Tab-separated table of C-alpha atoms and ligand atoms in Angstrom:
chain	number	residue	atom	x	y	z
A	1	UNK	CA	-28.116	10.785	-31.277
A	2	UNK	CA	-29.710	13.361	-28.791
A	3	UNK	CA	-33.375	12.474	-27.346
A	4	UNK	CA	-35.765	15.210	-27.204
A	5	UNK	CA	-37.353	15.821	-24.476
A	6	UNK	CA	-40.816	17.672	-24.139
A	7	UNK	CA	-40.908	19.930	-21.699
A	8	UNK	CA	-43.341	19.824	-18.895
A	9	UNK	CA	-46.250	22.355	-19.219
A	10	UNK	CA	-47.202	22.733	-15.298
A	11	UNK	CA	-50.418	23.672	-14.793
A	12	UNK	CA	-51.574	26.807	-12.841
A	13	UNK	CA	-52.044	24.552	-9.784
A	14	UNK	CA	-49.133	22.979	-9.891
A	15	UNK	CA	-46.870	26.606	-10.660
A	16	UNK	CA	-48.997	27.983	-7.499
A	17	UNK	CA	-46.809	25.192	-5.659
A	18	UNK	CA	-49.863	25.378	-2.860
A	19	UNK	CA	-50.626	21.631	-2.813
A	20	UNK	CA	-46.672	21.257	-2.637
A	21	UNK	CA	-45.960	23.731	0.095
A	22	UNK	CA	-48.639	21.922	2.370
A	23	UNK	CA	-47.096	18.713	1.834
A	24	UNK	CA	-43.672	19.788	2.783
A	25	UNK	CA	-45.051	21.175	5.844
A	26	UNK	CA	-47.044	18.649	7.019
A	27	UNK	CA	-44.104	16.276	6.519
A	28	UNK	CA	-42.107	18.833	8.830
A	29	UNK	CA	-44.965	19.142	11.617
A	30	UNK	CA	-45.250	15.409	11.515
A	31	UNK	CA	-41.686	14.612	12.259
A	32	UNK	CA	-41.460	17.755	14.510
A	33	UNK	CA	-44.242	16.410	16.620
A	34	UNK	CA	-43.174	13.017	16.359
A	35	UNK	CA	-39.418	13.973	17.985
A	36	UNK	CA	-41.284	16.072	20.314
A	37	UNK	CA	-42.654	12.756	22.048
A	38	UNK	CA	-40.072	10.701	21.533
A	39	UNK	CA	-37.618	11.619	19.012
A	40	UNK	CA	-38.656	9.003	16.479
A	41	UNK	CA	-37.126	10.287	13.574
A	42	UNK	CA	-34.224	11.894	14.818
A	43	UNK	CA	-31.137	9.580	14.159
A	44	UNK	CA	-29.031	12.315	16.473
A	45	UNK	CA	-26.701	10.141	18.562
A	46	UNK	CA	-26.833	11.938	22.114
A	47	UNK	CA	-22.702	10.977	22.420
A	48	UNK	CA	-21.053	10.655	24.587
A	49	UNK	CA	-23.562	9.468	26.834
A	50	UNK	CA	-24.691	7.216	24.233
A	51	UNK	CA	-22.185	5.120	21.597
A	52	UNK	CA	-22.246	3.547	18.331
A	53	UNK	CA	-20.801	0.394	17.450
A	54	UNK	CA	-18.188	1.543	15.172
A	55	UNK	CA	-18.178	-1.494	12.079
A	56	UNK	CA	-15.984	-4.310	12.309
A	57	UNK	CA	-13.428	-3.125	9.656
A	58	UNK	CA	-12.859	-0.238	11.546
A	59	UNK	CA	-8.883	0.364	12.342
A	60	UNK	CA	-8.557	2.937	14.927
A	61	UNK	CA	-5.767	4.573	15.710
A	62	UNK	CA	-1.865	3.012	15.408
A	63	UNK	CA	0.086	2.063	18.115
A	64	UNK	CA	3.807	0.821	18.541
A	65	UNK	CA	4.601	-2.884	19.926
A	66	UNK	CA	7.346	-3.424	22.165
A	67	UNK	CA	9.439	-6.291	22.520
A	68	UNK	CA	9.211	-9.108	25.081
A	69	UNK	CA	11.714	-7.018	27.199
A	70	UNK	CA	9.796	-3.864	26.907
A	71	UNK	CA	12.231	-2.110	23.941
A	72	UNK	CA	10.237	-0.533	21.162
A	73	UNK	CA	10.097	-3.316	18.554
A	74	UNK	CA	10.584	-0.649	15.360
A	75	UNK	CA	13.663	-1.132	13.576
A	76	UNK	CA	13.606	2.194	11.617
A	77	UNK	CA	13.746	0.199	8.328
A	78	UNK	CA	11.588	2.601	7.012
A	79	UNK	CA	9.031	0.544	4.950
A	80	UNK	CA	6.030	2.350	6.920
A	81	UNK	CA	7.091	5.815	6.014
A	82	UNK	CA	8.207	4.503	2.168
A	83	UNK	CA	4.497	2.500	1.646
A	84	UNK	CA	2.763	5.844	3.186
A	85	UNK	CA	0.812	7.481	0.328
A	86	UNK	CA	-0.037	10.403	2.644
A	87	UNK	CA	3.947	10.692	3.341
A	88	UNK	CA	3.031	11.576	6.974
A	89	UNK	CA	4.912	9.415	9.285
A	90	UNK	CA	8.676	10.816	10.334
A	91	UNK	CA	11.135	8.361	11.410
A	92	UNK	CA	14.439	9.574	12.843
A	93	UNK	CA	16.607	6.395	13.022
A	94	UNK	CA	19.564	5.569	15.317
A	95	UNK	CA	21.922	2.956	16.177
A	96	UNK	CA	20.698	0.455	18.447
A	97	UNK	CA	22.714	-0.494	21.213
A	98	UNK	CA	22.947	-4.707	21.105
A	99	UNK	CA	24.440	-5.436	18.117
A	100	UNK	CA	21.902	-7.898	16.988
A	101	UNK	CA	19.759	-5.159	16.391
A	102	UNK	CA	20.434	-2.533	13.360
A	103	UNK	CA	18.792	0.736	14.320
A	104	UNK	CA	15.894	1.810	16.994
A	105	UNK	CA	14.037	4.912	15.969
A	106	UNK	CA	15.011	8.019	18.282
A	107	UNK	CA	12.123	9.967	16.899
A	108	UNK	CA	9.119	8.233	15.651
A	109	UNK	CA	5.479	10.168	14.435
A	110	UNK	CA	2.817	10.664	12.849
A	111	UNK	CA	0.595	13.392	11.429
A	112	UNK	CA	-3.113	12.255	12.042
A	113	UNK	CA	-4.275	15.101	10.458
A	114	UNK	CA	-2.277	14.058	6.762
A	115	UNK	CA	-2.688	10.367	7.668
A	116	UNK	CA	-5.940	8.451	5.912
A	117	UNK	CA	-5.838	5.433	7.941
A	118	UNK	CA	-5.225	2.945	4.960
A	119	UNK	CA	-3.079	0.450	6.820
A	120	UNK	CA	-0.354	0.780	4.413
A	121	UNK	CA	1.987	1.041	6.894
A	122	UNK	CA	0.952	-1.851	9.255
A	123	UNK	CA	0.783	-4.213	6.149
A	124	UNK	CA	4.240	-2.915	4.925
A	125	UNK	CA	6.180	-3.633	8.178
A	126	UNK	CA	7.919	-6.762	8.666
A	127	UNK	CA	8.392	-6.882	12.366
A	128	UNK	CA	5.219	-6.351	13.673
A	129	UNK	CA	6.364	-2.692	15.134
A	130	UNK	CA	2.779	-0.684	13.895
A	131	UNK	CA	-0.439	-1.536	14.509
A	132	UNK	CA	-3.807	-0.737	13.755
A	133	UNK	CA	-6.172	-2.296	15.837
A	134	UNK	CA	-6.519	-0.228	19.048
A	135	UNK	CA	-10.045	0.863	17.891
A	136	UNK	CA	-9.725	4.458	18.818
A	137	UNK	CA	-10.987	6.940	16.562
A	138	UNK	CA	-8.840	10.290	15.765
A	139	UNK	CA	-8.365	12.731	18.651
A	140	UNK	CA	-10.602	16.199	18.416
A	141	UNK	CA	-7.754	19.043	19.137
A	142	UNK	CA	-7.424	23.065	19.262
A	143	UNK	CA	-4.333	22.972	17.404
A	144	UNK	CA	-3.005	21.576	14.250
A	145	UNK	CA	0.587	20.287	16.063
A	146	UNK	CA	-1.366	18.273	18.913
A	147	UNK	CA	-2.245	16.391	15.680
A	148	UNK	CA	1.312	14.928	15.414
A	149	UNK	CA	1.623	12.384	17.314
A	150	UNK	CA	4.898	10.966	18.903
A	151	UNK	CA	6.764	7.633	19.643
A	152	UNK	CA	5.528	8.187	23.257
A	153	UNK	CA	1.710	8.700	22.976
A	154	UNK	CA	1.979	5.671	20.298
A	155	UNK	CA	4.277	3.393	22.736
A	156	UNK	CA	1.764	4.120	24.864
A	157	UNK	CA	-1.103	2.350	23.797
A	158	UNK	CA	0.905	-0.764	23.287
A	159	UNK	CA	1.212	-4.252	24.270
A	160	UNK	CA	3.969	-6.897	23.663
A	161	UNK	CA	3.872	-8.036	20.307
A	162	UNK	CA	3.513	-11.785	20.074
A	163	UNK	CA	5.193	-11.642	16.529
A	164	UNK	CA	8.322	-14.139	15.948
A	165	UNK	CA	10.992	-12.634	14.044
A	166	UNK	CA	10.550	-15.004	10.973
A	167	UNK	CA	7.972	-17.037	12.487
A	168	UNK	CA	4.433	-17.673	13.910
A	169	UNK	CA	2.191	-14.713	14.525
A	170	UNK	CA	-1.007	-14.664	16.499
A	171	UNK	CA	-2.800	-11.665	17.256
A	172	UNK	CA	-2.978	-10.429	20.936
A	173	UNK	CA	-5.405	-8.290	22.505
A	174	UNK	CA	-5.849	-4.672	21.302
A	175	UNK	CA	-4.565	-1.755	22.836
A	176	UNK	CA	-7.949	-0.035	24.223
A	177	UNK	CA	-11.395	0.432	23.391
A	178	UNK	CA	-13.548	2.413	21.348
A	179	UNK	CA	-12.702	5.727	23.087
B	201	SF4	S1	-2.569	4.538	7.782
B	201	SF4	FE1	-1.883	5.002	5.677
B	201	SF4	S2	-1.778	7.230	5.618
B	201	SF4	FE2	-1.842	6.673	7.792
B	201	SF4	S3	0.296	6.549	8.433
B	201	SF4	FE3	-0.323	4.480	7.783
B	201	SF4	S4	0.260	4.344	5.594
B	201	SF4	FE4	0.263	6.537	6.184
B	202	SF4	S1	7.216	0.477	12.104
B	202	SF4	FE1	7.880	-1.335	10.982
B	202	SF4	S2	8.014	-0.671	8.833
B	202	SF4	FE2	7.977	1.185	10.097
B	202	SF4	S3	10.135	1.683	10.399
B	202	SF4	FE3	9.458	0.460	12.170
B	202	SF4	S4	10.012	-1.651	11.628
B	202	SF4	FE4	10.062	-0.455	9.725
């Protein structure tokens, strides 16, 4: 059942909105004053001189792992690109040289710009190839395209992964800092 309401009868002070209008703008010459001395209630970072912590569930941007010998450590299974709910990551596969291997990727990248950093794809793969832990936020660019990123830019923040193929895992250091 609807409640009725009654509807408020303002008063004629209260419809001039004077009382109102000098609250509001003594709140405003307060804080103005107030930032002029010191910026007290200004929660403006002054970046990039100054940083924030970013939280501790932050994931940053991916990177690739190599192998112990320095090989990218992707086996184009897939899985990444399949678990992606954003469908932005492009694999090109191709055969890998040592038999003992299936397939290396030959192209390998992602669209930042589509991607929603969920982590799908790091949880997905089963060799340890992607990670998310570098701790660098998304790139600022001009253009839309410098937003893809390739198998070199994400090779390059990498590290050896300390992942055994059907074995022990122990996280390593990450890939960079916050910037
Ligand atoms: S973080 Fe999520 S959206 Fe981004 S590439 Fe990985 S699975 Fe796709
Ligand atoms: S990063 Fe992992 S899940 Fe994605 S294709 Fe390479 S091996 Fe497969």
């Amino acid at each position: 059942m609807a409640k009725l309401v009654d509807r408020m009868q303002p008063d004629l002070v209260t419809q001039s909105y004077v009382i109102e209008v000098a609250k509001g703008v003594a709140l405003t010459s307060r804080q103005f004053v107030r930032n002029l001395f010191g910026r007290k209630d200004t929660p403006t970072v002054q970046y990039p001189e100054v940083k924030t912590p970013y939280p501790a569930r932050n994931r940053g941007r991916h990177r690739l792992m190599r192998r112990p010998d320095g090989q990218v450590r992707c086996v184009a299974c897939m899985l990444c690109a399949t678990a992606c709910p954003a469908n932005c990551i492009t694999i090109v596969a191709a055969e890998h040289p040592d038999p003992g291997i299936e397939k290396v990727p030959t192209t390998f990248g992602i669209d930042l710009l589509k991607c929603i950093y969920c982590g799908f794809c790091e949880e997905a793969c089963p060799c340890d190839a992607i990670r998310m832990d570098s701790g660098r936020h998304a790139i600022p660019t001009d253009t839309r395209v410098a937003q893809k990123t390739a198998i070199v830019s994400l090779l390059d923040k990498d590290g050896p992964s300390t992942a055994v193929q059907g074995g022990e895992f122990k996280a390593d250091h990450a890939g960079g800092g916050h910037h």
